[in-house]
Amino acid sequence: MTDAADVTFADLNLRDELQRALSSLGYEEPTPIQRDAIPVLLEGRDAMAQAATGTGKTAAFALPILQLLESGHRAPEPTALILVPTRELCMQVSEAMHRYGRDLNVRCLPIYGGQPIVRQLRELKRGVDVVIATPGRAVDHIKRGTLALDRVRVVVLDEADEMLDMGFQEDLEMILDATPTSRQTVLFSATMPSRINNIARKYLNNPARIQSESAPVAHGESPAVRQTAYMVSRANKTAALGRILDIESPVATIVFCRTRDEVNTLTETLNGRGYRAAALHGGVDQSQRERVIARLRSGSADLIVATDVAARGLDIDQLTHVVNFDVPSAPESYVHRIGRVGRAGRAGVAITLAEPREHRILKTIQRVTGNDIIIEKLPTVADLQTRRLEMTREALVEALAADDLDMFRGVVESLGDEHDFVEIALAAVRLAHEATNGPIGGDDIPDEAPPVGGDSSKKHGDRKEHGKDRLKHHGKEPGKGHGKKSHSADGGGGGITRVQINLGKEAGIRPQDVVGAIANETGMKGREVGGIEISDRFTVVEVPSKRAKDVVAALSSTHIRGRKPKARVLPDR
Ligand code: AMP
């Protein structure tokens, strides 16, 4: 394996159209999984790669597929088939394909349950290059004879462990059997349980094994750094960062983003909100770079927002905080980033903002680095208020220590004739406080819960139990008005409804079959499905009340384990 810093996208021999798309997206260098997987896939070899969401795995298989597409006239039948567990991922992969393939006029078609089949049929007839499908819907099309797979050259099984967990094994086998045996088969999975090896033995030919986390990282390299993470949705990240910075009041911070565009956007937004931020990325020239660093050193900027590439070799003593605006794509990168603080025994803080779907890679980072990363609750408006008052108090203590207060003495003494001194002090504190603090905008930002069960192999064992092997959680006041969101079926409000189907153990129903059917047909996420009880002849599943009708309709129109269930809403208990 080569060192990440040595490999550029140009070294990967991707065609010009792809290089152009990547640089316009602001990607500066391949992530480890891209560096390791792309050359293997370009050779045409079968491969199985262990990589979670957040590692850059989508581009790792999308780019080699796009490389294959002929320019000019293409056959109407698809060249590549990508199978994914959920509708959400289906759309994400399809969008990524479009982004990377924009100069190749790639024709991608996402096909998933719950979407009108007519549109899919029309597009398939017109001709597509890449089909991205959930297994259930792919099987429907194969049975109808509307998805021709005889020209398929590459099949990707994305999130293979999830697909098996959702009960799609038979569907996958049927789909693979419908493709040419000469195809290249590529499997991506966050975990590698033995079920994955079984399918690999049957359908992959001498696969290369790729592990994005294989580079060893020395344990405990960053002892003086306090490491925390916050679970927050993408939409709330910038607001959350503002709150965290206000609570932490760092001396100097470096915020890491993945791409140039993200660096530029975040820098602008932060400046708009009154922080003094400067951008650093591969497109910033040397003299500008030196100016930015000098600003941070002299205190005329509080934050540098940077990509990994631009931050290489940066050595700034003043830095107290490192923020990962996204979870880094690999443990090595995490360790490099946080190594910028806590030097020479000084204290430092590393903060990571993670979306729920990035929870697994966060866990991997914790395991591989041996570092403790504590999941904190986002500061609430009340926390912020308390912190600001503390800072006003500190400022007053400092002012009291100084001996230049005489010019104010006359004011206080004359007010003392009519007012109580405590009242005067209160009014003065208020003015001082308001002079440095504007109102706190917005409401509390919700903490997102990580997906149920950190490890998908246990995912459906007991759906009510939170994963035991999760990162450490640290609640300041658990459940006390922190907007805590439970990840049971109520999805953060609106109640739970129980839906019953008339199939149970006797029909061979397993929890994953029910979750799979609901997710596939309604587009709900697996984690929105609550507890599942399976008795001999019936199954009861908890779902958010607002989705109960959709779930009943979906379950009544699908097949589970080859049977057509009847579903109904159960009355409240
Ligand atoms: P994935 O693991 O495929 O879900 O990708 C995670 C995120 O990383 C996505 O938002 C991608 O757009 C982004 N990404 C993928 N590859 C790179 C790269 N080489 N440089 C910067 N960002 C990337």
Coordinates of C-alpha atoms and ligand atoms in Angstrom, one line a residue, residues 9 22 26-31 34 52-60 92 99-100 234 258-259 262 357-358, ligand 1:
F9 CA -6.3 11.6 -8.9
L22 CA -13.5 15.8 -9.8
G26 CA -13.3 20.5 -5.3
Y27 CA -12.0 17.0 -4.5
E28 CA -8.3 17.4 -3.9
E29 CA -7.0 13.9 -3.5
P30 CA -8.4 10.4 -3.4
T31 CA -9.5 8.9 -0.1
Q34 CA -10.4 5.2 -3.6
A52 CA -18.5 2.3 5.5
T53 CA -20.4 5.4 4.5
G54 CA -18.2 8.5 4.7
T55 CA -15.1 6.8 3.4
G56 CA -15.7 7.9 -0.2
K57 CA -16.8 4.4 -1.3
T58 CA -19.3 5.6 -3.8
A59 CA -16.7 7.3 -6.0
A60 CA -14.5 4.3 -5.5
Q92 CA -27.7 9.1 -3.6
R99 CA -22.1 14.4 -10.8
Y100 CA -19.0 12.4 -11.7
R234 CA -26.3 17.9 7.6
R258 CA -13.8 17.5 2.5
T259 CA -13.8 19.7 -0.5
E262 CA -17.3 23.2 1.3
R357 CA -25.0 7.6 8.9
E358 CA -21.4 8.3 9.6
Ligands
AMP1 P1 -19.4 8.1 0.6 O1 -18.6 7.4 1.6 O2 -19.3 7.6 -0.8 O3 -20.8 8.3 1.1 O4 -18.8 9.6 0.4 C1 -18.8 10.5 1.5 C2 -18.6 12.0 1.1 O5 -17.3 12.2 0.7 C3 -19.5 12.4 -0.1 O6 -20.1 13.6 0.3 C4 -18.6 12.6 -1.2 O7 -19.0 13.6 -2.1 C5 -17.3 13.0 -0.5 N1 -16.1 12.6 -1.2 C6 -15.8 11.4 -1.8 N2 -14.6 11.3 -2.3 C7 -14.0 12.5 -2.0 C8 -12.7 13.0 -2.2 N3 -11.7 12.3 -2.8 N4 -12.4 14.2 -1.7 C9 -13.3 14.9 -1.1 N5 -14.6 14.5 -0.8 C10 -14.9 13.3 -1.3

